Coordinates of C-alpha atoms and ligand atoms in Angstrom, one line a residue:
M1 CA 0.0 0.0 0.0
S2 CA 1.3 3.5 -0.8
A3 CA 1.8 5.9 2.0
N4 CA -1.2 7.9 0.8
D5 CA -3.5 4.8 0.9
E6 CA -2.2 3.9 4.3
V7 CA -3.0 7.2 6.0
A8 CA -6.3 7.5 4.1
S9 CA -7.3 4.1 5.5
R10 CA -6.5 5.4 9.0
L11 CA -8.6 8.5 8.4
E12 CA -11.5 6.4 7.1
E13 CA -11.3 4.2 10.2
F14 CA -11.3 7.4 12.3
A15 CA -14.5 8.5 10.5
D16 CA -16.2 5.2 11.1
L17 CA -15.4 5.1 14.8
L18 CA -16.5 8.7 15.3
E19 CA -19.7 8.0 13.6
A20 CA -20.1 4.9 15.8
R21 CA -19.8 7.2 18.8
D22 CA -22.5 9.4 17.3
V23 CA -20.3 12.4 16.7
E24 CA -21.7 14.9 14.3
Y25 CA -20.1 16.5 11.2
K26 CA -16.5 15.3 11.9
P27 CA -17.0 11.9 10.3
R28 CA -17.8 13.5 7.0
A29 CA -14.8 15.8 7.2
Y30 CA -12.5 12.8 7.9
R31 CA -14.0 10.9 4.9
R32 CA -13.5 13.8 2.6
A33 CA -10.0 14.3 3.8
A34 CA -9.3 10.5 3.3
E35 CA -10.6 10.6 -0.2
N36 CA -8.5 13.6 -1.1
V37 CA -5.4 12.1 0.4
R38 CA -5.9 8.9 -1.5
E39 CA -6.2 10.8 -4.7
Y40 CA -3.4 13.2 -4.0
T41 CA -0.9 12.7 -6.8
G42 CA 2.2 13.6 -4.7
D43 CA 3.6 11.7 -1.7
A44 CA 1.7 12.5 1.6
A45 CA 4.7 11.2 3.6
A46 CA 6.9 13.9 2.0
L47 CA 4.4 16.6 2.9
A48 CA 4.2 15.3 6.5
A49 CA 8.0 15.6 6.7
D50 CA 7.5 19.3 5.9
G51 CA 5.0 19.8 8.7
E52 CA 1.3 20.4 9.2
D53 CA 1.0 23.4 7.0
A54 CA 2.3 21.4 4.0
V55 CA -0.2 18.6 4.7
G56 CA -2.9 21.2 5.0
E57 CA -2.4 22.1 1.3
I58 CA -4.3 18.9 0.4
E59 CA -7.9 19.9 -0.3
G60 CA -10.2 19.2 2.6
V61 CA -7.5 18.6 5.1
G62 CA -7.8 21.1 8.0
D63 CA -5.6 21.7 11.1
A64 CA -7.0 18.9 13.2
I65 CA -6.5 16.3 10.5
S66 CA -3.1 17.4 9.3
S67 CA -1.7 17.1 12.7
K68 CA -2.9 13.5 12.8
V69 CA -1.3 12.8 9.4
V70 CA 2.0 14.2 10.7
E71 CA 1.7 12.2 13.9
Y72 CA 1.0 9.1 11.9
F73 CA 4.1 9.4 9.7
E74 CA 6.3 10.4 12.7
T75 CA 5.2 7.7 15.1
G76 CA 3.5 5.1 13.0
S77 CA 0.2 5.5 14.9
I78 CA -2.4 8.1 16.0
D79 CA -3.0 8.3 19.7
E80 CA -6.6 9.4 19.5
L81 CA -7.4 6.6 17.0
D82 CA -5.9 4.0 19.3
E83 CA -8.1 5.3 22.1
L84 CA -11.2 5.1 20.0
R85 CA -10.2 1.5 19.0
T86 CA -9.9 0.6 22.7
E87 CA -13.2 2.1 23.5
L88 CA -14.9 0.3 20.6
P89 CA -13.1 -3.0 20.0
V90 CA -15.2 -4.0 17.0
D91 CA -14.4 -5.6 13.7
M92 CA -15.8 -2.5 11.9
A93 CA -14.7 -3.7 8.4
A94 CA -16.5 -7.0 8.7
L95 CA -19.6 -5.7 10.4
T96 CA -20.2 -2.8 8.0
R97 CA -20.0 -5.3 5.1
V98 CA -23.5 -6.4 6.2
E99 CA -25.9 -4.5 4.1
G100 CA -28.0 -2.2 6.3
V101 CA -25.3 -2.0 9.0
G102 CA -23.3 1.2 9.1
P103 CA -20.8 2.5 11.6
K104 CA -23.6 4.1 13.6
S105 CA -25.4 0.7 14.0
V106 CA -22.1 -0.9 14.9
G107 CA -21.8 1.6 17.8
S108 CA -25.4 1.1 19.0
L109 CA -25.1 -2.7 18.8
Y110 CA -21.8 -2.7 20.7
E111 CA -23.2 -0.4 23.5
A112 CA -26.4 -2.4 23.8
L113 CA -25.3 -6.0 23.2
G114 CA -21.5 -6.0 23.1
V115 CA -21.5 -7.1 19.4
E116 CA -17.9 -7.1 18.2
T117 CA -17.7 -9.6 15.4
L118 CA -19.9 -11.1 12.6
D119 CA -20.4 -14.2 14.8
D120 CA -21.7 -11.9 17.7
L121 CA -24.0 -10.2 15.2
Q122 CA -25.4 -13.4 13.9
A123 CA -26.0 -14.8 17.4
A124 CA -27.7 -11.6 18.5
A125 CA -30.0 -11.6 15.5
E126 CA -30.8 -15.3 15.9
A127 CA -31.6 -14.8 19.5
G128 CA -34.0 -12.0 18.6
E129 CA -32.1 -9.4 20.6
I130 CA -31.5 -6.8 17.9
R131 CA -35.2 -5.9 17.4
D132 CA -35.3 -4.5 21.0
V133 CA -32.3 -2.1 20.5
S134 CA -33.5 1.4 20.0
G135 CA -33.3 2.4 16.3
F136 CA -33.7 -1.2 15.1
G137 CA -36.8 -3.4 14.6
A138 CA -37.9 -6.9 13.7
K139 CA -37.5 -6.1 10.0
T140 CA -33.9 -4.8 10.3
E141 CA -33.1 -7.8 12.4
Q142 CA -34.5 -10.1 9.7
N143 CA -32.4 -8.2 7.0
I144 CA -29.3 -8.6 9.1
L145 CA -29.9 -12.3 9.4
G146 CA -30.3 -12.5 5.7
N147 CA -27.2 -10.6 4.8
V148 CA -24.7 -11.8 7.3
E149 CA -23.7 -14.9 5.3
F150 CA -23.1 -12.7 2.3
A151 CA -20.8 -10.5 4.3
R152 CA -18.9 -13.5 5.5
E153 CA -18.2 -14.7 2.0
A154 CA -17.4 -11.2 0.9
T155 CA -14.3 -11.1 3.0
E156 CA -12.6 -13.4 0.5
R157 CA -12.6 -11.8 -3.0
E158 CA -11.3 -8.3 -4.0
L159 CA -13.2 -6.0 -6.3
L160 CA -11.8 -5.6 -9.8
G161 CA -11.5 -1.9 -9.3
E162 CA -9.0 -2.5 -6.5
A163 CA -7.3 -5.6 -7.9
R164 CA -6.7 -4.1 -11.3
P165 CA -4.6 -1.2 -10.2
R166 CA -2.7 -3.6 -7.9
G167 CA -2.0 -5.9 -10.9
D168 CA -1.1 -3.0 -13.1
A169 CA 1.3 -1.7 -10.5
V170 CA 3.2 -4.9 -10.1
V171 CA 3.5 -5.3 -13.9
D172 CA 4.8 -1.7 -14.2
Y173 CA 7.3 -2.4 -11.5
L174 CA 8.6 -5.6 -13.0
R175 CA 8.5 -4.7 -16.7
D176 CA 12.0 -3.2 -17.0
R177 CA 13.8 -5.4 -14.4
P178 CA 16.8 -7.4 -15.5
G179 CA 15.7 -10.8 -16.9
V180 CA 12.2 -9.8 -17.8
D181 CA 11.6 -10.7 -21.4
R182 CA 7.8 -10.8 -21.5
I183 CA 5.2 -10.0 -18.8
D184 CA 1.4 -10.1 -18.5
L185 CA -1.3 -10.5 -16.0
A186 CA -3.2 -13.9 -16.1
G187 CA -6.1 -15.4 -14.2
S188 CA -9.4 -13.8 -13.5
L189 CA -7.8 -10.3 -13.6
R190 CA -6.8 -10.7 -17.2
R191 CA -10.4 -11.9 -17.9
W192 CA -11.6 -8.7 -16.0
K193 CA -13.9 -10.7 -13.7
E194 CA -15.8 -8.5 -11.3
T195 CA -14.1 -10.0 -8.2
I196 CA -10.6 -11.5 -7.9
G197 CA -9.5 -14.3 -5.7
D198 CA -5.8 -13.6 -6.3
V199 CA -3.6 -11.7 -8.7
D200 CA -1.6 -13.9 -11.2
V201 CA 1.4 -12.5 -12.9
L202 CA 3.4 -14.3 -15.6
V203 CA 6.9 -13.5 -16.7
G204 CA 8.8 -15.0 -19.6
S205 CA 12.5 -15.1 -18.8
E206 CA 15.7 -17.1 -19.3
E207 CA 17.0 -15.9 -16.0
P208 CA 14.3 -16.3 -13.3
E209 CA 16.4 -15.6 -10.2
P210 CA 16.6 -11.8 -10.4
V211 CA 13.0 -11.6 -11.4
V212 CA 11.8 -13.6 -8.3
D213 CA 14.2 -11.4 -6.2
A214 CA 12.8 -8.2 -7.6
F215 CA 9.2 -9.4 -7.1
T216 CA 9.7 -10.3 -3.4
D217 CA 11.3 -6.8 -3.0
W218 CA 8.2 -5.1 -4.4
P219 CA 7.6 -2.1 -2.1
N220 CA 3.8 -2.8 -2.1
A221 CA 4.3 -6.3 -0.8
D222 CA 3.5 -6.5 2.9
A223 CA 4.8 -10.0 3.3
V224 CA 6.4 -12.8 1.3
I225 CA 4.2 -16.0 1.5
E226 CA 6.6 -18.2 -0.4
A227 CA 9.6 -17.9 -2.8
G228 CA 11.1 -20.6 -5.0
D229 CA 13.3 -20.7 -8.1
Q230 CA 10.6 -19.9 -10.6
K231 CA 7.7 -18.7 -8.6
A232 CA 6.8 -16.7 -5.6
S233 CA 3.8 -15.3 -3.8
V234 CA 3.4 -12.2 -1.7
R235 CA 0.6 -10.6 0.2
S236 CA -0.3 -7.0 -0.7
G237 CA -3.1 -5.1 1.0
G238 CA -4.6 -8.4 2.1
V239 CA -4.5 -9.9 -1.3
R240 CA -2.3 -12.7 -2.6
V241 CA -0.2 -12.0 -5.7
D242 CA 1.3 -15.0 -7.5
L243 CA 4.3 -14.7 -9.8
R244 CA 5.4 -17.5 -12.2
V245 CA 8.5 -17.3 -14.3
V246 CA 8.6 -19.5 -17.4
D247 CA 10.9 -20.0 -20.3
P248 CA 10.1 -17.6 -23.2
A249 CA 9.5 -20.5 -25.5
E250 CA 6.6 -21.5 -23.2
F251 CA 5.2 -18.1 -22.4
G252 CA 2.2 -18.4 -24.7
S253 CA 1.2 -21.8 -23.3
A254 CA 1.6 -20.7 -19.7
L255 CA -0.3 -17.5 -20.4
Q256 CA -3.1 -19.5 -22.1
Y257 CA -3.2 -22.0 -19.2
F258 CA -3.1 -19.5 -16.3
T259 CA -5.5 -17.1 -17.9
G260 CA -8.3 -19.7 -17.6
S261 CA -11.0 -20.0 -17.0
K262 CA -10.7 -23.6 -16.0
D263 CA -13.9 -24.4 -17.9
H264 CA -12.6 -22.7 -21.0
N265 CA -9.3 -24.7 -20.7
V266 CA -11.1 -28.0 -20.3
K267 CA -13.1 -27.3 -23.4
V268 CA -10.1 -26.4 -25.6
R269 CA -8.0 -29.3 -24.2
N270 CA -10.7 -31.7 -25.3
I271 CA -10.5 -30.3 -28.8
A272 CA -6.8 -30.9 -28.7
I273 CA -7.4 -34.5 -27.6
D274 CA -9.8 -35.0 -30.5
R275 CA -7.0 -33.9 -32.9
D276 CA -4.4 -36.3 -31.3
L277 CA -2.7 -33.4 -29.7
K278 CA -1.7 -32.8 -26.0
M279 CA -2.3 -29.3 -24.6
N280 CA -1.0 -28.1 -21.3
E281 CA 0.8 -25.2 -19.7
Y282 CA 4.1 -26.2 -21.5
G283 CA 2.7 -26.2 -25.1
V284 CA 0.8 -28.2 -27.6
F285 CA 2.4 -31.4 -28.5
D286 CA 1.9 -34.0 -31.3
V287 CA 1.7 -37.2 -29.3
S288 CA 0.8 -39.6 -32.2
E289 CA 4.4 -40.9 -32.1
A290 CA 5.3 -40.4 -28.4
R291 CA 2.2 -41.7 -26.8
S292 CA 3.1 -45.4 -26.7
A293 CA 6.6 -44.7 -25.2
S294 CA 5.2 -42.3 -22.6
E295 CA 2.4 -44.8 -21.6
S296 CA 4.8 -47.7 -21.1
R297 CA 7.0 -45.5 -18.9
T298 CA 4.1 -44.6 -16.7
E299 CA 3.2 -48.2 -16.3
S300 CA 6.7 -49.2 -15.3
G301 CA 6.4 -46.5 -12.6
D302 CA 9.9 -44.9 -13.2
V303 CA 8.8 -41.4 -14.1
D304 CA 11.3 -39.2 -12.3
D305 CA 10.4 -36.1 -14.1
P306 CA 6.7 -35.5 -14.6
E307 CA 7.4 -32.1 -16.3
A308 CA 9.5 -33.8 -18.9
D309 CA 6.7 -36.2 -19.5
Q310 CA 4.2 -33.4 -20.0
R311 CA 6.6 -32.0 -22.7
A312 CA 6.8 -35.4 -24.4
G313 CA 6.0 -35.5 -28.1
E314 CA 6.8 -33.0 -30.9
R315 CA 6.2 -29.4 -29.8
V316 CA 3.9 -27.7 -32.2
A317 CA 3.1 -24.5 -30.2
G318 CA 4.0 -22.7 -26.9
E319 CA 5.7 -19.4 -27.6
T320 CA 2.5 -17.4 -28.3
E321 CA -1.1 -17.7 -27.3
E322 CA -2.1 -17.2 -31.0
G323 CA 0.0 -20.2 -31.8
M324 CA -1.6 -22.3 -29.1
Y325 CA -5.1 -21.7 -30.5
A326 CA -3.9 -21.9 -34.1
A327 CA -2.6 -25.4 -33.4
L328 CA -6.2 -26.4 -32.8
A329 CA -7.4 -24.5 -35.8
L330 CA -9.0 -21.9 -33.6
P331 CA -8.6 -18.1 -33.7
W332 CA -7.3 -16.3 -30.7
M333 CA -10.0 -15.4 -28.2
P334 CA -10.0 -12.2 -26.1
P335 CA -9.5 -13.2 -22.4
E336 CA -12.9 -11.6 -21.4
L337 CA -14.7 -14.3 -23.5
R338 CA -12.9 -17.3 -21.9
E339 CA -15.7 -18.4 -19.6
N340 CA -17.1 -21.3 -21.7
W341 CA -20.2 -19.3 -22.4
G342 CA -20.1 -20.5 -26.0
E343 CA -16.9 -18.7 -27.2
V344 CA -15.1 -21.9 -28.3
E345 CA -18.1 -22.9 -30.5
A346 CA -18.3 -19.4 -31.9
A347 CA -14.6 -19.4 -32.5
S348 CA -14.7 -22.7 -34.4
D349 CA -17.7 -21.4 -36.5
G350 CA -15.8 -18.1 -37.2
E351 CA -18.5 -16.2 -35.4
L352 CA -16.6 -14.5 -32.6
P353 CA -18.0 -11.0 -31.8
D354 CA -16.0 -8.0 -32.8
L355 CA -15.7 -6.6 -29.3
L356 CA -16.0 -3.0 -28.2
E357 CA -12.7 -1.3 -27.4
E358 CA -11.8 1.1 -24.6
G359 CA -11.4 4.0 -27.1
D360 CA -14.9 3.5 -28.6
V361 CA -16.8 5.2 -25.7
R362 CA -17.4 8.8 -26.5
G363 CA -19.3 10.2 -23.6
D364 CA -20.8 9.6 -20.2
L365 CA -24.5 9.7 -19.7
H366 CA -24.8 9.4 -15.9
V367 CA -22.8 11.7 -13.6
H368 CA -23.7 13.7 -10.5
S369 CA -22.8 17.2 -9.4
N370 CA -23.1 18.9 -6.0
W371 CA -26.7 19.8 -6.8
S372 CA -27.3 16.3 -5.3
D373 CA -24.6 14.1 -3.7
G374 CA -21.7 14.8 -6.0
D375 CA -18.5 16.5 -4.8
A376 CA -18.0 19.0 -7.7
T377 CA -19.9 21.7 -9.5
V378 CA -21.7 21.2 -12.8
S379 CA -18.9 23.2 -14.5
E380 CA -16.2 21.0 -12.9
M381 CA -17.9 17.8 -13.9
V382 CA -18.3 19.1 -17.5
E383 CA -14.7 20.3 -17.7
G384 CA -13.6 16.9 -16.3
A385 CA -15.5 15.1 -19.1
A386 CA -13.9 17.4 -21.7
S387 CA -10.3 16.8 -20.3
F388 CA -10.9 13.1 -20.1
G389 CA -11.5 13.3 -23.9
H390 CA -15.2 12.8 -24.0
D391 CA -17.3 14.3 -26.8
Y392 CA -20.3 14.7 -24.5
V393 CA -21.6 14.3 -20.9
A394 CA -25.1 14.2 -19.3
V395 CA -25.4 15.7 -15.8
T396 CA -28.0 13.5 -14.1
D397 CA -28.5 14.5 -10.5
H398 CA -30.7 12.6 -8.2
A399 CA -34.4 13.4 -8.1
T400 CA -36.2 13.1 -4.8
G401 CA -38.1 9.8 -4.3
P402 CA -37.9 6.3 -2.8
G403 CA -34.4 5.5 -1.6
M404 CA -33.2 9.1 -1.5
V405 CA -32.5 10.0 2.1
G406 CA -31.0 13.0 3.9
G407 CA -32.2 15.5 1.3
V408 CA -30.0 14.1 -1.5
G409 CA -32.6 14.1 -4.2
L410 CA -33.9 17.2 -5.9
P411 CA -37.6 18.2 -6.0
D412 CA -38.9 19.1 -9.4
E413 CA -38.4 22.9 -9.0
E414 CA -34.8 22.5 -8.1
L415 CA -34.3 20.1 -11.0
R416 CA -35.4 22.9 -13.2
E417 CA -32.9 25.3 -11.7
Q418 CA -30.2 22.7 -12.1
R419 CA -31.2 22.2 -15.7
D420 CA -30.8 25.9 -16.3
E421 CA -27.3 25.9 -14.9
V422 CA -26.4 22.9 -17.0
H423 CA -27.5 24.8 -20.1
T424 CA -25.5 27.9 -19.1
V425 CA -22.4 25.7 -18.6
A426 CA -23.1 24.1 -22.0
E427 CA -22.7 27.4 -23.8
A428 CA -19.2 27.9 -22.4
V429 CA -17.6 24.6 -23.6
D430 CA -16.9 22.7 -26.8
I431 CA -18.3 19.3 -25.9
G432 CA -22.0 18.3 -25.9
V433 CA -23.6 18.8 -22.5
F434 CA -27.0 17.3 -21.8
A435 CA -29.3 18.2 -18.9
G436 CA -30.6 15.1 -17.3
V437 CA -31.9 13.5 -14.1
E438 CA -31.5 10.2 -12.3
A439 CA -35.1 9.5 -11.3
N440 CA -36.1 6.7 -9.0
I441 CA -38.1 3.6 -10.0
S442 CA -40.7 2.9 -7.2
T443 CA -41.5 -0.7 -6.3
D444 CA -44.7 -0.3 -8.5
G445 CA -42.6 0.7 -11.5
S446 CA -43.6 4.4 -11.4
V447 CA -40.9 7.1 -12.0
S448 CA -40.4 9.8 -9.3
V449 CA -40.5 12.9 -11.5
A450 CA -43.4 14.7 -13.2
D451 CA -43.8 13.7 -16.8
D452 CA -43.8 17.3 -18.2
L453 CA -40.4 17.9 -16.5
L454 CA -39.0 14.6 -17.8
A455 CA -40.1 15.7 -21.3
E456 CA -38.0 18.9 -20.9
L457 CA -34.8 17.0 -20.0
D458 CA -32.4 15.6 -22.6
V459 CA -31.5 12.4 -20.8
V460 CA -33.6 10.5 -18.3
V461 CA -31.9 7.8 -16.3
A462 CA -34.3 5.9 -14.1
S463 CA -32.9 3.6 -11.4
P464 CA -34.1 1.4 -8.6
H465 CA -32.8 2.8 -5.2
A466 CA -35.2 1.2 -2.7
G467 CA -36.9 -2.1 -2.1
L468 CA -33.9 -3.9 -3.6
D469 CA -34.9 -7.5 -3.0
G470 CA -37.1 -10.0 -4.7
D471 CA -38.0 -10.0 -8.4
G472 CA -37.6 -6.6 -10.0
T473 CA -38.5 -7.5 -13.6
D474 CA -42.0 -6.1 -13.6
R475 CA -41.0 -2.7 -12.1
L476 CA -38.0 -2.4 -14.5
V477 CA -40.2 -3.3 -17.5
A478 CA -42.7 -0.7 -16.4
A479 CA -40.0 1.9 -16.3
A480 CA -38.6 0.8 -19.7
E481 CA -42.1 1.3 -21.1
H482 CA -42.3 4.9 -19.8
P483 CA -42.0 7.1 -22.9
E484 CA -39.6 9.6 -21.3
V485 CA -37.1 7.1 -19.8
D486 CA -34.0 6.7 -21.9
I487 CA -31.8 4.5 -19.7
I488 CA -32.4 2.1 -16.9
G489 CA -29.6 2.9 -14.4
H490 CA -27.8 0.1 -12.4
P491 CA -30.8 -2.3 -13.1
T492 CA -30.4 -4.7 -10.3
G493 CA -29.2 -2.2 -7.7
R494 CA -26.6 -4.7 -6.5
Y495 CA -23.5 -3.8 -4.5
I496 CA -20.9 -6.5 -5.1
N497 CA -20.0 -8.4 -1.9
R498 CA -22.7 -6.5 0.0
R499 CA -26.1 -7.1 -1.5
S500 CA -27.3 -9.1 -4.4
G501 CA -29.9 -6.6 -5.5
L502 CA -33.1 -7.4 -7.5
D503 CA -33.6 -10.6 -9.4
V504 CA -34.1 -9.6 -13.0
D505 CA -35.2 -11.7 -15.9
V506 CA -32.8 -9.8 -18.2
E507 CA -34.1 -11.5 -21.4
R508 CA -37.6 -10.2 -20.8
L509 CA -36.5 -6.8 -19.7
A510 CA -34.1 -6.5 -22.7
T511 CA -36.7 -7.6 -25.1
V512 CA -39.0 -4.7 -23.9
A513 CA -36.1 -2.3 -23.8
A514 CA -35.1 -3.1 -27.4
D515 CA -38.7 -2.5 -28.4
T516 CA -39.2 0.8 -26.6
G517 CA -35.7 2.2 -27.4
T518 CA -34.6 2.2 -23.8
A519 CA -30.9 1.5 -23.0
L520 CA -29.8 -0.7 -20.1
E521 CA -26.9 0.6 -18.1
I522 CA -23.6 -1.0 -17.4
N523 CA -22.8 1.0 -14.3
A524 CA -19.0 1.1 -14.4
N525 CA -18.5 1.8 -10.7
P526 CA -16.5 -1.3 -9.6
A527 CA -18.7 -1.7 -6.5
R528 CA -21.6 -2.2 -8.8
L529 CA -20.7 -3.4 -12.4
D530 CA -24.4 -3.6 -12.9
L531 CA -25.4 -5.1 -15.3
G532 CA -22.6 -7.7 -15.0
G533 CA -21.0 -9.7 -17.8
G534 CA -23.5 -12.5 -17.9
A535 CA -26.5 -10.1 -17.9
V536 CA -24.9 -8.0 -20.6
K537 CA -24.7 -11.1 -22.8
A538 CA -28.4 -11.8 -22.2
A539 CA -29.3 -8.2 -22.9
V540 CA -27.3 -8.0 -26.1
D541 CA -28.5 -11.4 -27.3
S542 CA -32.1 -10.0 -26.9
G543 CA -31.3 -7.0 -29.0
A544 CA -31.1 -4.3 -26.3
T545 CA -28.7 -1.4 -26.5
V546 CA -26.5 -0.9 -23.4
A547 CA -25.0 2.4 -22.1
I548 CA -21.7 2.4 -20.2
N549 CA -21.8 5.1 -17.5
T550 CA -19.5 5.8 -14.6
D551 CA -22.1 7.4 -12.2
A552 CA -19.1 9.7 -11.4
H553 CA -19.6 11.9 -8.3
R554 CA -16.3 13.8 -9.0
P555 CA -14.3 14.5 -12.1
T556 CA -11.5 12.1 -11.2
R557 CA -13.9 9.2 -11.7
Y558 CA -14.3 9.3 -15.4
G559 CA -11.5 6.8 -15.8
L560 CA -13.8 4.1 -14.2
V561 CA -15.3 3.7 -17.7
R562 CA -12.7 1.0 -18.5
Y563 CA -14.3 -1.3 -16.0
G564 CA -17.6 -0.8 -17.8
V565 CA -16.0 -1.4 -21.2
H566 CA -14.4 -4.7 -20.1
T567 CA -17.6 -5.8 -18.4
A568 CA -19.4 -5.1 -21.8
R569 CA -16.7 -7.2 -23.5
R570 CA -17.4 -10.0 -21.0
G571 CA -21.0 -9.7 -22.3
W572 CA -19.8 -10.0 -25.9
A573 CA -20.9 -6.4 -26.7
E574 CA -19.8 -4.9 -30.0
E575 CA -19.4 -1.2 -30.6
T576 CA -22.9 -1.0 -32.2
D577 CA -24.5 -2.5 -29.1
V578 CA -23.4 0.5 -27.0
L579 CA -25.3 3.8 -26.9
N580 CA -22.5 6.0 -26.0
T581 CA -20.2 4.9 -28.7
R582 CA -22.4 7.1 -30.9
G583 CA -21.6 10.7 -31.9
V584 CA -23.8 13.5 -30.6
E585 CA -26.1 13.3 -33.5
G586 CA -26.6 9.5 -33.3
L587 CA -27.2 9.9 -29.6
R588 CA -29.8 12.5 -30.1
E589 CA -31.6 10.2 -32.5
F590 CA -31.8 7.5 -29.9
L591 CA -32.9 9.9 -27.2
E592 CA -35.7 11.3 -29.3
Ligands
DGT1 P1 -9.6 -16.3 -8.9 O1 -8.1 -16.2 -8.6 O2 -10.3 -17.2 -8.0 O3 -10.2 -15.0 -9.1 O4 -9.7 -17.1 -10.3 P2 -8.5 -17.5 -11.4 O5 -9.2 -17.9 -12.6 O6 -7.5 -16.4 -11.5 O7 -8.0 -18.8 -10.7 P3 -6.5 -19.2 -10.1 O8 -5.8 -18.0 -9.6 O9 -6.8 -20.2 -9.1 O10 -5.8 -19.9 -11.3 C1 -5.4 -19.1 -12.4 C2 -5.7 -19.9 -13.7 O11 -4.9 -21.1 -13.7 C3 -7.2 -20.4 -13.8 O12 -8.0 -19.4 -14.3 C4 -7.0 -21.6 -14.7 C5 -5.7 -22.1 -14.4 N1 -5.8 -23.2 -13.4 C6 -5.5 -23.2 -12.1 N2 -5.8 -24.4 -11.6 C7 -6.2 -25.2 -12.6 C8 -6.6 -26.6 -12.7 O13 -6.7 -27.3 -11.8 N3 -7.0 -27.0 -14.0 C9 -7.0 -26.2 -15.0 N4 -7.4 -26.6 -16.2 N5 -6.6 -24.9 -15.0 C10 -6.2 -24.4 -13.8
CA2 CA1 -6.2 -15.6 -9.7
CA3 CA1 -3.5 -17.8 -8.5
ZN4 ZN1 -28.2 5.6 -8.7

């Protein structure tokens, strides 16, 4: 973890504990500071060495917080934080992973029932003790019980949005080291799966030793789990990172094998067998000659080198992935497709999709400003979209309605004022700027903004924000049939690792959406990725158009679009399936 991340995590913990103690205002200040420190492009430790005033130059970091940052870098801890930890000895990270349990509930449950861990929480819910704590009820208790298992499993897998930067960082660090000939990520991270069990890195090298040494010295590694001649594993930020070093002649076969998925590999290996070939992490081998020899050796039991046995036969591929597939008369398949969802059949029929690329997305159709819960002005969000390179952006602040708490959503008259400001900003910039709204879809499928106002806005995103359990198909279908709704935002409402969201019959929804000209969102926020890859495939298969939006709440978040693009690729989406690959004119056509 970088120094910035480290101190930001401490500040976030501070915020949670203060909130648990029911302290007002301060938690928000600590969270803001944490976020700004995390995004600060310089080194916070270097600022701290220059004193509190220097730290105070980071936006949102006032005197009280900067002195704690300096204390942290000087002493390795923060006294006040340690005191709070002693007063509230709770496993905050685990407990707040339970949907519906925030820091404040953790504080109340600790005070009332002594709940410190997930086990305590589950026991208290099962014993029916939570419903009697002030601020809780039988329904909350039931929800907790339903979500606690989910939270327990969630401790295992890291979100793509955190794992990918971690993987990119280790590859960048190793790329120019002595001995590194070729390098790539493998495993679920190369397939851009939404959660990652561990990070797999593959290096092609004739000299593994310095590569393994450099890897175990990676500054972001918190501990070395194991280190051998050609492989090593470290732990970084709680996640395991595996390195394998292979001979460059076998880099392609190793990359193919370790990219997976396992189901994909089983499928292609069976094709190899049908062709009298042997396929493994060392290559593709013609075994028509060697088989009898290898079998007799196995029977006699004197195999002292199983690796050599795996390489038996005449090597026909191994150096490149393309060569591996070509040996089976198959085209190369993008890693995102390798889930055995029909890609091998499509490949052998010459019917692989021509997948969308990162550069194809030309604008963002769902972002927030400080009119609702964003952190930046309309103008800052628009400037941010322009400097990101977008051709257009739609500012879609929250409307009031179900699921909008604490005054976040705007009533209709404020939406009108916001729209006027968006139009003013639009005149001052070169990119297309659309006035929009993110309206709420009620449990009955109605949309929380007056129809005449919806008609005056350029882009209407309608999203479910409350009642996010059970089957949501009917309500989403109703929203898709609403003549003013352009995009169904984060259709299931899921939060990965926290709540599964609505059950949706995507085929039925997508069929209606295709018919009514409504796009289904791929929300690119890594905590959501909603729709996910499998659902995107069903949507695209049914003829629906998808929109890839970041739901950015500040200008630095436009870059999240890449997680949406790769999720779309996992769903076999082509450029023409995606609304915001269109130019302004094409987009207008769809909206009208
Ligand atoms: P993860 O880490 O759980 O997110 O998922 P992966 O896919 O990265 O799985 P991991 O790290 O256990 O292994 C990396 C790849 O290596 C996996 O996608 C396919 C390949 N692999 C690992 N074990 C086996 C195996 O027993 N059989 C086959 N065919 N392939 C395997
Ligand atoms: Ca992995
Ligand atoms: Ca692994
Ligand atoms: Zn939303």
